[in-house]
């Protein structure tokens, strides 16, 4: 009887041990399955992210992290997608506000302001893209269980905000300097483009009045006066300059399609003009500003092929690179930016190009490479110490070296 009882106890103990082992193995199997599903969701999310479908990408990444909170790659991409979504939302709001402002500008032409198309504008836009609300981002990060890599992302966000505070102070002096240089360049261009022309006093007075309106940035009224001038003084010696000024005023009003049409008419009407390369460049710039990036690339190529000795070739090459970047063709953009640096190293466009290379490697998920970003930032600091980008490059270089390399 005792032997039978002992055997029964041993049997139960063995059965319990086996059952426990089964539970352990089953739990391990479930983890493996969860990790596999998490990886599959992550791969699907990458495709959606690259296509620009951020909402679905964020949803899949959230599911991926729920299955496997330790999926570091999914966690990093999740934060990247959240930041990009926030950036797009902010950009949409900004564009809506811009549209309202543009409507006001057309009503009150005397208060119109032309936004400078310079390296200063590019720098302001770059900083604006990186500006984030720390508390909101922290709240979004809190959705994900903190794992390897997420803390680094949060620290990077904090670093960006802190750096921007310092940059705002430094930027004021740089912007003032850039504005002064811009005015000097414009004054020189006007002096060169407007030689003394013999014409009746009435004709000269009408021309000067229209030009004064343009210089005061009263572009709508200037266009009306220029158009009346062409009707009243047919065959005037000022006809070429007046026709170009109409296009320039339309460009300043951000009426890019109309400006482009006027520039194209200028090419056909004044085939012997000495300003054809300048006009072709502005055709490309009009396409770029109108966000017709495929056409902008073709327009800039036309300038590079037709006027290879033009003083606008570096800016055209830079505009082509910017257009590829806006199209999200980052690899081609990197190639085109490098051409600016290699072909026109002494041109001020080269500083913006090498900074753009660094910025893409630094902030673009698809081609992110911190080592290359640091090298490019270092080149900005070493080769272009007087550029507007040098302080930003120096700070990003130091930050990446301290936190990622």
Coordinates of C-alpha atoms in Angstrom, one line a residue:
X1 CA 0.0 0.0 0.0
X2 CA 2.8 2.4 0.9
X3 CA 4.6 1.5 -2.3
X4 CA 1.5 2.3 -4.3
X5 CA 1.1 5.7 -2.6
X6 CA 4.8 6.5 -3.1
X7 CA 4.5 5.7 -6.8
X8 CA 1.4 7.9 -7.1
X9 CA 3.3 10.8 -5.5
X10 CA 6.2 10.4 -7.8
X11 CA 3.9 10.2 -10.8
X12 CA 2.2 13.5 -9.8
X13 CA 5.5 15.2 -9.2
X14 CA 6.8 14.1 -12.6
X15 CA 3.5 15.2 -14.3
X16 CA 3.7 18.6 -12.6
X17 CA 7.3 19.1 -13.7
X18 CA 6.4 18.2 -17.3
X19 CA 3.5 20.5 -17.2
X20 CA 5.7 23.4 -16.0
X21 CA 8.2 22.7 -18.7
X22 CA 5.4 22.8 -21.3
X23 CA 4.3 26.2 -20.0
X24 CA 7.9 27.6 -20.2
X25 CA 8.3 26.3 -23.7
X26 CA 5.0 27.6 -24.8
X27 CA 5.8 31.0 -23.4
X28 CA 9.1 31.1 -25.2
X29 CA 7.4 30.0 -28.4
X30 CA 4.9 32.9 -28.1
X31 CA 7.7 35.4 -27.6
X32 CA 9.4 34.1 -30.8
X33 CA 6.2 34.4 -32.7
X34 CA 5.6 37.9 -31.3
X35 CA 9.1 39.0 -32.3
X36 CA 8.6 37.6 -35.8
X37 CA 5.3 39.4 -36.2
X38 CA 6.8 42.6 -34.8
X39 CA 9.6 42.4 -37.4
X40 CA 7.1 41.8 -40.2
X41 CA 5.0 44.8 -39.1
X42 CA 8.2 46.9 -38.9
X43 CA 9.1 46.0 -42.5
X44 CA 5.6 46.9 -43.7
X45 CA 5.9 50.2 -41.8
X46 CA 9.2 51.1 -43.5
X47 CA 7.6 50.8 -46.9
X48 CA 4.7 53.0 -45.8
X49 CA 7.1 55.5 -44.3
X50 CA 9.1 55.8 -47.5
X51 CA 5.9 56.3 -49.5
X52 CA 4.9 59.1 -47.2
X53 CA 2.0 57.3 -45.6
X54 CA 2.9 58.3 -42.1
X55 CA -0.5 57.6 -40.4
X56 CA -0.5 53.9 -41.4
X57 CA 3.2 53.6 -40.7
X58 CA 2.7 55.0 -37.1
X59 CA -0.2 52.6 -36.6
X60 CA 1.8 49.6 -37.7
X61 CA 4.9 50.6 -35.6
X62 CA 2.7 51.0 -32.5
X63 CA 1.4 47.4 -33.1
X64 CA 5.0 46.2 -33.7
X65 CA 6.2 47.7 -30.4
X66 CA 3.2 46.3 -28.5
X67 CA 4.2 42.8 -29.7
X68 CA 7.9 43.4 -28.9
X69 CA 8.7 46.5 -26.8
X70 CA 12.5 45.7 -27.2
X71 CA 12.4 46.2 -31.0
X72 CA 14.9 49.1 -31.1
X73 CA 14.6 49.7 -34.9
X74 CA 10.8 50.0 -34.7
X75 CA 11.1 52.3 -31.7
X76 CA 13.4 54.7 -33.5
X77 CA 11.3 54.7 -36.7
X78 CA 8.2 55.3 -34.6
X79 CA 9.7 58.4 -33.1
X80 CA 11.0 59.5 -36.5
X81 CA 7.5 59.1 -38.0
X82 CA 5.9 61.0 -35.1
X83 CA 8.4 63.9 -35.6
X84 CA 7.8 63.9 -39.3
X85 CA 4.0 63.9 -38.9
X86 CA 4.3 66.8 -36.5
X87 CA 6.5 68.6 -39.0
X88 CA 4.0 68.1 -41.8
X89 CA 1.1 69.3 -39.7
X90 CA 3.0 72.4 -38.7
X91 CA 3.9 73.0 -42.4
X92 CA 0.3 72.7 -43.5
X93 CA -0.7 75.3 -40.8
X94 CA 2.1 77.6 -41.9
X95 CA 1.0 77.3 -45.6
X96 CA -2.6 78.2 -44.6
X97 CA -1.4 81.2 -42.8
X98 CA 0.8 82.2 -45.7
X99 CA -2.2 82.0 -48.0
X100 CA -4.1 84.4 -45.7
X101 CA -1.1 86.7 -45.7
X102 CA -0.8 86.7 -49.4
X103 CA -4.5 87.6 -49.7
X104 CA -3.9 90.6 -47.5
X105 CA -0.9 91.6 -49.5
X106 CA -2.9 91.8 -52.7
X107 CA -5.4 94.1 -51.0
X108 CA -2.8 96.3 -49.4
X109 CA -0.1 96.5 -52.0
X110 CA 1.7 99.3 -50.2
X111 CA 2.6 96.9 -47.4
X112 CA 4.0 94.2 -49.5
X113 CA 7.2 92.6 -48.5
X114 CA 9.4 90.6 -50.8
X115 CA 10.9 87.6 -49.1
X116 CA 14.7 87.4 -49.8
X117 CA 15.7 84.4 -51.9
X118 CA 19.1 84.0 -50.2
X119 CA 21.0 81.7 -48.0
X120 CA 19.5 83.5 -45.0
X121 CA 16.0 82.4 -46.2
X122 CA 17.2 78.8 -46.5
X123 CA 18.7 78.8 -43.0
X124 CA 15.5 80.2 -41.5
X125 CA 13.5 77.4 -43.2
X126 CA 15.9 74.8 -42.0
X127 CA 15.7 75.9 -38.4
X128 CA 11.9 76.2 -38.6
X129 CA 11.7 72.6 -39.8
X130 CA 13.6 71.4 -36.7
X131 CA 11.6 73.5 -34.2
X132 CA 9.5 71.2 -32.0
X133 CA 7.4 71.5 -28.9
X134 CA 9.3 69.5 -26.3
X135 CA 6.4 68.6 -24.0
X136 CA 4.2 67.4 -26.8
X137 CA 6.9 65.2 -28.2
X138 CA 7.6 63.8 -24.7
X139 CA 3.9 62.9 -24.5
X140 CA 4.1 61.1 -27.8
X141 CA 7.3 59.3 -26.8
X142 CA 5.5 58.1 -23.7
X143 CA 3.2 56.0 -25.8
X144 CA 6.1 53.6 -26.4
X145 CA 7.8 51.6 -23.6
X146 CA 11.3 53.1 -23.2
X147 CA 13.8 50.8 -24.7
X148 CA 17.3 50.9 -26.2
X149 CA 17.7 53.9 -28.5
X150 CA 14.6 55.9 -27.5
X151 CA 16.3 57.8 -24.8
X152 CA 18.9 59.0 -27.3
X153 CA 16.1 60.3 -29.6
X154 CA 14.5 62.2 -26.7
X155 CA 17.9 63.7 -25.8
X156 CA 18.4 64.8 -29.4
X157 CA 15.1 66.6 -29.4
X158 CA 16.0 68.4 -26.2
X159 CA 19.4 69.3 -27.7
X160 CA 17.7 70.8 -30.8
X161 CA 15.5 73.0 -28.7
X162 CA 18.4 74.3 -26.6
X163 CA 20.5 75.0 -29.6
X164 CA 17.8 77.0 -31.3
X165 CA 17.6 79.4 -28.4
X166 CA 21.2 80.2 -28.8
X167 CA 21.0 80.3 -32.6
X168 CA 18.2 82.9 -32.5
X169 CA 20.6 85.4 -30.8
X170 CA 23.4 84.7 -33.2
X171 CA 21.1 84.9 -36.2
X172 CA 20.1 88.5 -35.8
X173 CA 23.6 89.8 -36.6
X174 CA 24.0 87.3 -39.5
X175 CA 20.6 88.3 -41.0
X176 CA 21.5 92.0 -40.8
X177 CA 24.8 91.3 -42.6
X178 CA 23.0 89.3 -45.3
X179 CA 20.4 92.0 -45.8
X180 CA 23.2 94.6 -46.3
X181 CA 25.0 92.4 -48.8
X182 CA 21.8 91.7 -50.7
X183 CA 21.0 95.4 -51.0
X184 CA 24.5 96.1 -52.3
X185 CA 24.2 93.4 -54.9
X186 CA 20.8 94.6 -56.0
X187 CA 22.1 98.1 -56.3
X188 CA 25.0 96.9 -58.4
X189 CA 22.7 94.8 -60.6
X190 CA 20.3 97.7 -61.2
X191 CA 23.2 100.1 -62.1
X192 CA 24.6 97.6 -64.6
X193 CA 21.2 96.7 -66.1
X194 CA 20.0 100.2 -66.6
X195 CA 22.4 102.1 -68.8
X196 CA 21.7 105.7 -69.7
X197 CA 19.0 105.8 -72.4
X198 CA 18.1 108.8 -74.5
X199 CA 14.3 109.4 -74.6
X200 CA 11.8 112.2 -74.4
X201 CA 11.3 113.6 -70.9
X202 CA 7.7 112.4 -70.7
X203 CA 8.8 108.9 -71.5
X204 CA 11.7 109.1 -69.0
X205 CA 9.4 110.4 -66.2
X206 CA 6.8 107.6 -66.8
X207 CA 9.6 105.0 -66.7
X208 CA 11.1 106.4 -63.5
X209 CA 7.7 106.5 -61.8
X210 CA 7.1 102.8 -62.5
X211 CA 10.6 101.9 -61.3
X212 CA 10.2 103.9 -58.1
X213 CA 7.0 101.9 -57.4
X214 CA 8.9 98.7 -57.9
X215 CA 11.8 99.8 -55.7
X216 CA 9.3 100.7 -52.9
X217 CA 7.9 97.1 -53.3
X218 CA 4.5 98.4 -54.5
X219 CA 4.5 95.7 -57.1
X220 CA 0.9 95.7 -58.1
X221 CA 0.9 99.4 -58.9
X222 CA 4.3 99.0 -60.6
X223 CA 2.9 96.3 -62.9
X224 CA 0.0 98.5 -63.9
X225 CA 2.3 101.5 -64.7
X226 CA 4.7 99.2 -66.6
X227 CA 1.9 97.8 -68.7
X228 CA 0.5 101.3 -69.4
X229 CA 4.0 102.4 -70.4
X230 CA 4.3 99.6 -73.0
X231 CA 0.9 100.7 -74.5
X232 CA 1.7 104.4 -74.5
X233 CA 5.3 104.3 -75.7
X234 CA 5.4 101.6 -78.3
X235 CA 8.9 100.7 -79.4
X236 CA 10.5 102.5 -76.5
X237 CA 14.2 102.1 -75.7
X238 CA 13.0 101.0 -72.3
X239 CA 10.9 98.2 -73.6
X240 CA 13.3 95.4 -72.7
X241 CA 13.8 96.6 -69.1
X242 CA 10.1 97.3 -68.6
X243 CA 9.1 93.8 -69.8
X244 CA 11.6 92.2 -67.5
X245 CA 10.4 94.4 -64.6
X246 CA 6.8 93.2 -65.1
X247 CA 8.0 89.6 -64.7
X248 CA 10.2 90.5 -61.6
X249 CA 7.2 92.2 -59.9
X250 CA 5.0 89.1 -60.6
X251 CA 7.7 86.9 -59.1
X252 CA 7.9 89.2 -56.0
X253 CA 4.1 88.9 -55.6
X254 CA 4.6 85.1 -55.7
X255 CA 2.5 84.8 -58.9
X256 CA 5.0 82.3 -60.1
X257 CA 3.0 80.9 -63.1
X258 CA 2.4 84.4 -64.5
X259 CA 6.0 85.4 -63.8
X260 CA 7.3 82.3 -65.6
X261 CA 5.1 83.0 -68.6
X262 CA 6.4 86.6 -68.7
X263 CA 10.0 85.4 -68.5
X264 CA 9.4 83.0 -71.4
X265 CA 7.9 85.8 -73.5
X266 CA 11.0 87.8 -72.8
X267 CA 13.2 85.1 -74.2
X268 CA 11.3 85.1 -77.5
X269 CA 10.8 88.9 -77.7
X270 CA 14.4 89.9 -76.8
X271 CA 16.6 87.2 -78.3
X272 CA 19.7 89.5 -78.4
X273 CA 19.4 90.6 -74.8
X274 CA 22.4 90.3 -72.5
X275 CA 20.1 89.1 -69.7
X276 CA 18.9 85.9 -71.2
X277 CA 20.8 83.7 -68.8
X278 CA 19.4 85.7 -65.8
X279 CA 15.9 85.2 -67.3
X280 CA 16.4 81.5 -67.8
X281 CA 17.5 81.1 -64.2
X282 CA 14.4 82.9 -63.0
X283 CA 12.2 80.5 -65.2
X284 CA 13.8 77.7 -63.2
X285 CA 13.3 79.5 -59.9
X286 CA 9.7 80.2 -60.8
X287 CA 9.0 76.5 -61.4
X288 CA 10.8 75.6 -58.2
X289 CA 8.8 78.1 -56.2
X290 CA 5.6 76.9 -57.8
X291 CA 6.6 73.4 -56.5
X292 CA 6.8 72.0 -60.1
X293 CA 10.1 70.3 -59.2
X294 CA 10.3 68.1 -62.3
X295 CA 10.0 71.1 -64.6
X296 CA 12.4 73.1 -62.4
X297 CA 15.1 70.5 -63.0
X298 CA 14.6 70.8 -66.8
X299 CA 14.6 74.6 -66.6
X300 CA 17.8 74.7 -64.6
X301 CA 19.4 72.1 -67.0
X302 CA 18.5 74.4 -69.9
X303 CA 20.5 77.2 -68.3
X304 CA 23.5 74.9 -67.6
X305 CA 23.5 73.6 -71.2
X306 CA 22.8 76.9 -73.0
X307 CA 24.8 79.3 -70.9
X308 CA 27.7 77.3 -69.3
X309 CA 29.7 80.5 -68.6
X310 CA 26.8 82.3 -66.9
X311 CA 27.3 83.7 -63.4
X312 CA 24.1 82.0 -62.5
X313 CA 25.3 78.4 -63.1
X314 CA 26.2 77.7 -59.5
X315 CA 22.8 78.9 -58.3
X316 CA 21.1 76.9 -61.0
X317 CA 23.0 73.7 -60.0
X318 CA 22.0 74.4 -56.4
X319 CA 18.3 74.9 -57.4
X320 CA 18.4 71.6 -59.2
X321 CA 19.7 69.9 -56.1
X322 CA 17.0 71.6 -54.0
X323 CA 14.4 70.4 -56.4
X324 CA 15.5 66.8 -56.1
X325 CA 15.5 67.1 -52.4
X326 CA 11.9 68.4 -52.4
X327 CA 11.0 65.4 -54.6
X328 CA 12.4 63.2 -51.8
X329 CA 15.0 61.8 -54.3
X330 CA 17.7 62.3 -51.6
X331 CA 20.4 60.2 -53.3
X332 CA 20.2 62.3 -56.5
X333 CA 20.0 65.5 -54.4
X334 CA 23.3 64.5 -52.7
X335 CA 24.9 64.0 -56.1
X336 CA 23.8 67.4 -57.4
X337 CA 24.8 69.2 -54.2
X338 CA 28.3 67.6 -54.4
X339 CA 28.5 69.0 -58.0
X340 CA 28.0 72.5 -56.6
X341 CA 30.9 72.0 -54.2
X342 CA 33.2 70.4 -56.7
X343 CA 32.5 72.7 -59.7
X344 CA 32.0 76.0 -57.9
X345 CA 33.9 75.9 -54.6
X346 CA 34.4 79.6 -54.4
X347 CA 30.8 80.5 -55.0
X348 CA 28.6 81.3 -52.0
X349 CA 26.2 78.5 -53.2
X350 CA 28.9 75.9 -52.3
X351 CA 28.5 76.7 -48.5
X352 CA 24.8 76.1 -48.7
X353 CA 25.3 72.9 -50.8
X354 CA 27.7 71.3 -48.3
X355 CA 25.5 72.3 -45.4
X356 CA 22.6 70.7 -47.2
X357 CA 24.6 67.5 -47.7
X358 CA 25.3 67.4 -43.9
X359 CA 21.7 68.2 -43.1
X360 CA 20.4 65.3 -45.3
X361 CA 22.8 62.8 -43.7
X362 CA 21.9 64.2 -40.3
X363 CA 18.1 64.4 -40.4
X364 CA 16.8 62.2 -43.3
X365 CA 16.0 58.7 -42.2
X366 CA 16.3 57.1 -45.6
X367 CA 20.0 58.0 -46.0
X368 CA 21.0 58.8 -42.4
X369 CA 24.7 58.6 -41.8
X370 CA 26.1 60.5 -38.8
X371 CA 29.7 60.0 -39.8
X372 CA 29.2 61.6 -43.2
X373 CA 27.1 64.3 -41.6
X374 CA 30.0 65.2 -39.2
X375 CA 32.5 65.3 -42.1
X376 CA 30.3 67.6 -44.1
X377 CA 29.6 69.9 -41.1
X378 CA 33.4 70.0 -40.6
X379 CA 33.9 71.1 -44.2
X380 CA 31.4 73.9 -43.7
X381 CA 33.4 75.1 -40.6
X382 CA 36.8 74.7 -42.2
X383 CA 36.2 75.9 -45.8
X384 CA 33.4 78.5 -45.3
X385 CA 34.0 80.2 -42.0
X386 CA 32.2 83.4 -43.0
X387 CA 29.0 81.7 -44.2
X388 CA 25.7 81.9 -42.4
X389 CA 25.8 78.2 -41.8
X390 CA 29.0 77.9 -39.9
X391 CA 27.7 78.3 -36.4
X392 CA 24.9 75.8 -37.0
X393 CA 27.4 73.4 -38.6
X394 CA 29.8 73.7 -35.7
X395 CA 27.1 73.0 -33.1
X396 CA 25.6 70.0 -34.9
X397 CA 29.1 68.6 -35.5
X398 CA 29.9 68.8 -31.8
X399 CA 26.5 67.4 -30.8
X400 CA 26.7 64.3 -33.1
X401 CA 30.3 63.6 -32.0
X402 CA 29.4 63.7 -28.3
X403 CA 26.2 61.6 -28.6
X404 CA 26.5 59.3 -31.6
X405 CA 30.2 58.7 -32.6

